Amino acid sequence: MSINKEQDFGTPASAASQTVALEIDGFTVTAPVGTSIMRAAASIGIDIPKLCATDSIEPFGSCRLCVVQIEGGRGMPASCTTPVAEGLKVCTQNPRLADVRRGIMELYISDHPLDCLTCSANGDCELQDMAGAVGLREVRYNPVETHLQAVKDESNPYFSFDPSKCIVCSRCVRACEETQGTFALTLDGRGFDSKVSPSQNQAFMDSECVSCGACVQACPTATLMEKSVIDHGQPEHAIVTTCAYCGVGCSFRAEMKGEQVIRMVPHKDGKANHGHSCVKGRFAFGYATHKDRITKPMIRASIKDAWQEVSWEEAINHAASEFNRIQAKYGKDSIGGITSSRCTNEETYLVQKLIRAGFGNNNVDTCARVCHSPTGYGLKQTFGESSGTQDFDSVMQSDVIMVIGANPTDGHPVFGSMMKKRLRQGAKLIVIDPREIDLVSNSPHIKADFHLKLRPSTNVAVINALAHVVITENLADDAFALERCDVASFEKWKTFIAQDYHSPENSEAITGVPAADIRAAARLYATANNGAIYYGLGVTEHSQGSTMVIGIANLAMATGNLGRDGVGVNPLRGQNNVQGSCDMGSFPHEYPGYRHVSDSDTRNLFQQAWQAELSPEPGLRIPNMFDAAMDKTFLGLYVEGEDIAQSDPDTQHVLAALRAMECVVVQDIFLNETAKFAHVFLPGASFLEKNGTFTNAERRISPVRKVMTPLAGYQDWEVTQMLSNAMGYPMNYSHPSEIMAEIASLTPSFQGVSYEKIDELGSIQWPCNEQTPSGTPIMHRETFMRDNGKGLFMLTEFVPTAERTNQKFPLILTTGRILSQYNVGAQTRRTANNAWHSEDRLEIHPHDAEDRGLKTGDWAGIKSRAGETVLRALISERVQPGVVYTTFHFPESGANVITTDNSDWATNCPEYKVTAVQVSKVSQPSEWQQEYHKFSENQLELLEQGMANG
Amino acid sequence: MNKIDNLIKMANDISNFFNADPDKELAADGVAKHIMRGWEPRMRHDIINHYQQGGSGLSDLAKMAIAKLSEQAKV
């Protein structure tokens, strides 16, 4: 094993298909048109000295270290900015070039600290490398004035900025612009005074910097350096793995020193992220070794008891005997389990297998229930497959991008950066969101062409109005719809949607969106060469979540925006493995590959493979489990990697249900909120401690690789296997690759997937089978995945939510995410990311705040029909009058104490996005918060007692 | 919300979607199929039982659909 540094070709690759041949130092090389001489040389192993060039950003030609001579040409052009041409004869090394380069390096080094031996970049410094490459032996200059005393900026918790080591190559500035699209850095001043400046000469933490790490990655010296490297030194080996945060699924090199992660570096060959990262994946991995990690199994008879540390064998046997006891007493349907989108495909598959084959029922569900279950339903019905249609790269071919109920720059930041790049290139943007997300007008060089600032809960009325314009103004792609879709359904839908009550003018009173904007946006999308739709939880987490997904699919089919690059319907999945956990059969009615449990052929296939009799009946969904618990018919729950007590709606109902159960088994890395109601705690492994795969939002199956020994001794799939064996259903896997082989043998869309192929290709987008052995970046190219190959239009009547505002609850609360925190915050709250967001706040419009006498920082009491909580107020014009907004990353916020039990009609995905509330100025946290705080403190004491006794 | 009220609400919500179809027989089939494929047997049993006791609170379409489920359950 070694660090295996990734080769830097100096400039980005050219996408041209036409090639030219040239000669470099006597060697013939063929390169695509548009390739730089520097890159062409690097491709045959000739490394031309360079400093300001790196292949993640466009060439700049400022350092002049890469100069070459071209036969018949004048001067010494920079090889980074000079493209290849047919027949060129290039010389990269001769005495004259060497003199120039030495002279340049001498100037650089004359204003650079000579502390290489104690420098944090020692061993990984391009300036040091170049000094060696050019043969610098002396520095003749003795400058009167230098930058050596420049003061360090240590404000960022993850990296330092030492301007004394800066060579003003501008790589960081350009990375911030080109790669990240934040434009937080600039070169301030001229000549000797030139310096890299965050924002207007501010500290990094005071600037617009989003801490993505692109600048640190691009820096050729120790100027921008990870503090972990400064503290621990250079890593000595690297293992490629996949980030465990959002649904982008970035590929990272875990750069290690023994079993310690020194830094996570975005992998250049990662097909989802292309070498980019965000603050979470790049820096917020410290939770994996946080002191709160629980590494010993624990049991207790009641949640009022102290925990007792026990051996793995005792904990597993106890859990198994309790589940067996409950089933013997209350019937086999009285227990179930919940899989996690944070766990691997293989782990998820095993949990649902244990439940279906071992428990003997289908009471398995997953956290996708509360996020993208409507996506699964809506896209399966219309397109025939429960997934997005495109790869991420597709956005670079889009001409019009419609973002609905998503906030890519916060929720999916690496993809957000790619989208911003395309928008800066000129693609048009339509944002449909009640709140002003950054893409609307708060991202440099980007402004939405239309922001349809609808009232929360009126998505379906908006999508219907857009579709109405498409049909009534003859903007539909009839040829596509008639050839590719079910014609009868298309005709029926056209009749439905053309009705006058769907018109923008008639919808305006419902949606609050000016009819003219709807008409103009519909025209823009429908007439685009390539129109793409990206959507998030602002679509799904509604009582009409599935209807809206269907409405989006209808619109895309009607306009022919499917089946090629640049178009499509793209759900932005919240967590790292939402797609995978759904693919793996986590829903109570579907086996892996989204096949219904009542389908006898499929059931027989699994029965034979699993050697077990399987139930043909759908099992309980998560909210139904809670109801059944209150009804005393569901009393045992196995929860792997989920925190339902914090993430699910109507907290008081959830907690009552958990209290009503006789055995709750939680497998997690921390004592999360759900574990405070558990009777058995099985310590889990972080993504750094296990092998497996994650599947991201573009159906990309990527490798997760163990870089350190599991702190508790076992990977999660091993724990599930032990529990299964203890319950009497044998499992005998020795490696997750064997689990994947079983998945592939039973799931048509995974038929061609194997660990060998993942290693060979880096990642694979399903479907991967005999017809598509390398995977499928773009779906539905020729036919849809439905049985008859035709897309299905469905009728999408707008049905107002049951959650209504009135005098008592006059405001609508909607929820969302923020860049620095992740989901329930179990991971990110245990990192320095709290420096950006240390508490959830209530965004409220100045008018609504003034009416209530609220100022930023005041305690704001938020009361709904379900409950009451208190957050600090943040006055913001991002929300419209009548709407308030918060995030849900901190358990003490109790955001879900106030959300209701309204849910999507098709899937029971909770209506998180619409809660009628009243807000008032208060002086202290709510009664619930105070009580929960006491309960939580007590549970931590019970934990400490257990650990002390253990 | 108690369990049966919740099931009534769920059935009505499903019916509200399928009610867009002008052919109410097709719409009722859609509702029935959706419940059949998505609801755990205890939930189906409870809603059928409720329907058989008069189906208070169920929309007309939901009643049509659950009548179909009730017939299927007898088979």
mmCIF file of N, CA and C in Angstrom, chain A residues 178-181 210 212 243 246-252 266-267 270-282 392-393 395-396 407-421 572 819:
data_model
loop_
_atom_site.group_PDB
_atom_site.id
_atom_site.type_symbol
_atom_site.label_atom_id
_atom_site.label_comp_id
_atom_site.label_asym_id
_atom_site.label_seq_id
_atom_site.Cartn_x
_atom_site.Cartn_y
_atom_site.Cartn_z
ATOM 1 N N GLU A 178 -13.990 28.305 -10.462
ATOM 2 C CA GLU A 178 -14.357 27.321 -11.489
ATOM 3 C C GLU A 178 -14.938 26.044 -10.910
ATOM 4 N N THR A 179 -14.301 25.535 -9.863
ATOM 5 C CA THR A 179 -14.723 24.244 -9.332
ATOM 6 C C THR A 179 -15.911 24.398 -8.406
ATOM 7 N N GLN A 180 -15.800 25.328 -7.473
ATOM 8 C CA GLN A 180 -16.844 25.478 -6.466
ATOM 9 C C GLN A 180 -17.919 26.487 -6.887
ATOM 10 N N GLY A 181 -17.487 27.533 -7.590
ATOM 11 C CA GLY A 181 -18.462 28.527 -8.029
ATOM 12 C C GLY A 181 -18.894 29.496 -6.949
ATOM 13 N N VAL A 210 -17.233 28.538 1.648
ATOM 14 C CA VAL A 210 -18.094 27.453 2.128
ATOM 15 C C VAL A 210 -17.269 26.255 2.572
ATOM 16 N N CYS A 212 -15.279 24.197 1.107
ATOM 17 C CA CYS A 212 -15.368 22.970 0.303
ATOM 18 C C CYS A 212 -14.028 22.276 0.176
ATOM 19 N N CYS A 243 -18.047 8.681 0.152
ATOM 20 C CA CYS A 243 -18.530 9.523 1.244
ATOM 21 C C CYS A 243 -19.848 8.982 1.805
ATOM 22 N N CYS A 246 -24.253 12.987 1.740
ATOM 23 C CA CYS A 246 -25.474 13.139 0.931
ATOM 24 C C CYS A 246 -25.532 12.187 -0.257
ATOM 25 N N GLY A 247 -26.609 12.304 -1.009
ATOM 26 C CA GLY A 247 -26.858 11.407 -2.129
ATOM 27 C C GLY A 247 -26.000 11.650 -3.354
ATOM 28 N N VAL A 248 -25.065 12.594 -3.296
ATOM 29 C CA VAL A 248 -24.141 12.760 -4.425
ATOM 30 C C VAL A 248 -23.176 11.584 -4.467
ATOM 31 N N GLY A 249 -22.762 11.113 -3.296
ATOM 32 C CA GLY A 249 -21.908 9.924 -3.254
ATOM 33 C C GLY A 249 -20.516 10.175 -3.800
ATOM 34 N N CYS A 250 -19.857 11.189 -3.276
ATOM 35 C CA CYS A 250 -18.529 11.555 -3.776
ATOM 36 C C CYS A 250 -17.500 10.464 -3.469
ATOM 37 N N SER A 251 -16.620 10.281 -4.409
ATOM 38 C CA SER A 251 -15.516 9.344 -4.226
ATOM 39 C C SER A 251 -14.359 10.082 -3.541
ATOM 40 N N PHE A 252 -13.797 9.459 -2.534
ATOM 41 C CA PHE A 252 -12.705 10.084 -1.773
ATOM 42 C C PHE A 252 -11.531 9.126 -1.638
ATOM 43 N N PRO A 266 -10.887 14.477 -2.192
ATOM 44 C CA PRO A 266 -11.787 14.052 -3.277
ATOM 45 C C PRO A 266 -11.015 13.409 -4.417
ATOM 46 N N HIS A 267 -11.560 12.286 -4.875
ATOM 47 C CA HIS A 267 -10.869 11.459 -5.869
ATOM 48 C C HIS A 267 -11.134 12.002 -7.276
ATOM 49 N N GLY A 270 -13.349 10.023 -9.438
ATOM 50 C CA GLY A 270 -14.708 9.776 -8.967
ATOM 51 C C GLY A 270 -15.708 10.293 -9.989
ATOM 52 N N LYS A 271 -16.564 9.421 -10.480
ATOM 53 C CA LYS A 271 -17.441 9.820 -11.598
ATOM 54 C C LYS A 271 -18.617 10.678 -11.138
ATOM 55 N N ALA A 272 -18.896 10.677 -9.846
ATOM 56 C CA ALA A 272 -19.967 11.549 -9.355
ATOM 57 C C ALA A 272 -19.440 12.941 -9.054
ATOM 58 N N ASN A 273 -18.215 13.033 -8.568
ATOM 59 C CA ASN A 273 -17.719 14.322 -8.076
ATOM 60 C C ASN A 273 -16.517 14.873 -8.837
ATOM 61 N N HIS A 274 -15.862 14.079 -9.654
ATOM 62 C CA HIS A 274 -14.743 14.557 -10.472
ATOM 63 C C HIS A 274 -13.730 15.371 -9.662
ATOM 64 N N GLY A 275 -13.415 14.894 -8.483
ATOM 65 C CA GLY A 275 -12.363 15.553 -7.704
ATOM 66 C C GLY A 275 -12.823 16.726 -6.863
ATOM 67 N N HIS A 276 -14.140 16.923 -6.753
ATOM 68 C CA HIS A 276 -14.613 18.029 -5.910
ATOM 69 C C HIS A 276 -15.253 17.470 -4.638
ATOM 70 N N SER A 277 -15.471 18.365 -3.692
ATOM 71 C CA SER A 277 -15.986 17.916 -2.391
ATOM 72 C C SER A 277 -16.747 19.066 -1.739
ATOM 73 N N CYS A 278 -17.341 18.775 -0.581
ATOM 74 C CA CYS A 278 -17.961 19.835 0.224
ATOM 75 C C CYS A 278 -17.414 19.743 1.636
ATOM 76 N N VAL A 279 -17.828 20.679 2.466
ATOM 77 C CA VAL A 279 -17.260 20.757 3.819
ATOM 78 C C VAL A 279 -17.532 19.489 4.629
ATOM 79 N N LYS A 280 -18.619 18.806 4.327
ATOM 80 C CA LYS A 280 -18.929 17.616 5.119
ATOM 81 C C LYS A 280 -18.009 16.457 4.735
ATOM 82 N N GLY A 281 -18.032 16.098 3.474
ATOM 83 C CA GLY A 281 -17.236 14.946 3.051
ATOM 84 C C GLY A 281 -15.744 15.185 3.181
ATOM 85 N N ARG A 282 -15.317 16.407 2.902
ATOM 86 C CA ARG A 282 -13.892 16.712 2.889
ATOM 87 C C ARG A 282 -13.314 16.771 4.297
ATOM 88 N N PHE A 392 -25.155 12.571 -13.244
ATOM 89 C CA PHE A 392 -24.958 13.978 -12.877
ATOM 90 C C PHE A 392 -24.377 14.781 -14.040
ATOM 91 N N ASP A 393 -23.470 14.150 -14.800
ATOM 92 C CA ASP A 393 -22.812 14.872 -15.889
ATOM 93 C C ASP A 393 -23.805 15.397 -16.920
ATOM 94 N N VAL A 395 -26.205 17.213 -16.630
ATOM 95 C CA VAL A 395 -26.606 18.618 -16.456
ATOM 96 C C VAL A 395 -25.763 19.549 -17.316
ATOM 97 N N MET A 396 -24.554 19.092 -17.690
ATOM 98 C CA MET A 396 -23.695 19.954 -18.496
ATOM 99 C C MET A 396 -24.194 20.069 -19.938
ATOM 100 N N ASN A 407 -32.522 22.359 -2.846
ATOM 101 C CA ASN A 407 -31.565 23.419 -2.582
ATOM 102 C C ASN A 407 -30.165 22.846 -2.795
ATOM 103 N N PRO A 408 -29.812 22.622 -4.062
ATOM 104 C CA PRO A 408 -28.607 21.847 -4.352
ATOM 105 C C PRO A 408 -27.328 22.410 -3.737
ATOM 106 N N THR A 409 -27.216 23.722 -3.623
ATOM 107 C CA THR A 409 -25.960 24.256 -3.109
ATOM 108 C C THR A 409 -25.787 23.949 -1.621
ATOM 109 N N ASP A 410 -26.868 23.669 -0.914
ATOM 110 C CA ASP A 410 -26.778 23.283 0.489
ATOM 111 C C ASP A 410 -26.914 21.776 0.676
ATOM 112 N N GLY A 411 -27.893 21.204 0.014
ATOM 113 C CA GLY A 411 -28.200 19.795 0.238
ATOM 114 C C GLY A 411 -27.327 18.836 -0.542
ATOM 115 N N HIS A 412 -26.910 19.235 -1.739
ATOM 116 C CA HIS A 412 -26.109 18.377 -2.626
ATOM 117 C C HIS A 412 -25.006 19.236 -3.244
ATOM 118 N N PRO A 413 -24.128 19.746 -2.388
ATOM 119 C CA PRO A 413 -23.260 20.859 -2.811
ATOM 120 C C PRO A 413 -22.323 20.561 -3.967
ATOM 121 N N VAL A 414 -21.843 19.341 -4.066
ATOM 122 C CA VAL A 414 -20.899 19.055 -5.157
ATOM 123 C C VAL A 414 -21.636 19.043 -6.491
ATOM 124 N N PHE A 415 -22.812 18.437 -6.507
ATOM 125 C CA PHE A 415 -23.608 18.521 -7.729
ATOM 126 C C PHE A 415 -24.057 19.965 -7.942
ATOM 127 N N GLY A 416 -24.360 20.660 -6.850
ATOM 128 C CA GLY A 416 -24.749 22.068 -6.964
ATOM 129 C C GLY A 416 -23.678 22.878 -7.682
ATOM 130 N N SER A 417 -22.426 22.574 -7.395
ATOM 131 C CA SER A 417 -21.333 23.294 -8.068
ATOM 132 C C SER A 417 -21.311 22.999 -9.559
ATOM 133 N N MET A 418 -21.592 21.743 -9.895
ATOM 134 C CA MET A 418 -21.619 21.396 -11.324
ATOM 135 C C MET A 418 -22.775 22.122 -12.015
ATOM 136 N N MET A 419 -23.906 22.151 -11.332
ATOM 137 C CA MET A 419 -25.064 22.849 -11.901
ATOM 138 C C MET A 419 -24.753 24.340 -12.067
ATOM 139 N N LYS A 420 -24.081 24.910 -11.073
ATOM 140 C CA LYS A 420 -23.744 26.342 -11.172
ATOM 141 C C LYS A 420 -22.813 26.596 -12.358
ATOM 142 N N LYS A 421 -21.904 25.654 -12.583
ATOM 143 C CA LYS A 421 -20.984 25.819 -13.722
ATOM 144 C C LYS A 421 -21.788 25.897 -15.024
ATOM 145 N N LEU A 572 -33.079 14.476 -6.272
ATOM 146 C CA LEU A 572 -31.818 14.636 -5.534
ATOM 147 C C LEU A 572 -32.011 13.972 -4.178
ATOM 148 N N LEU A 819 -26.007 23.638 4.581
ATOM 149 C CA LEU A 819 -24.792 23.007 4.048
ATOM 150 C C LEU A 819 -23.975 22.267 5.092
#
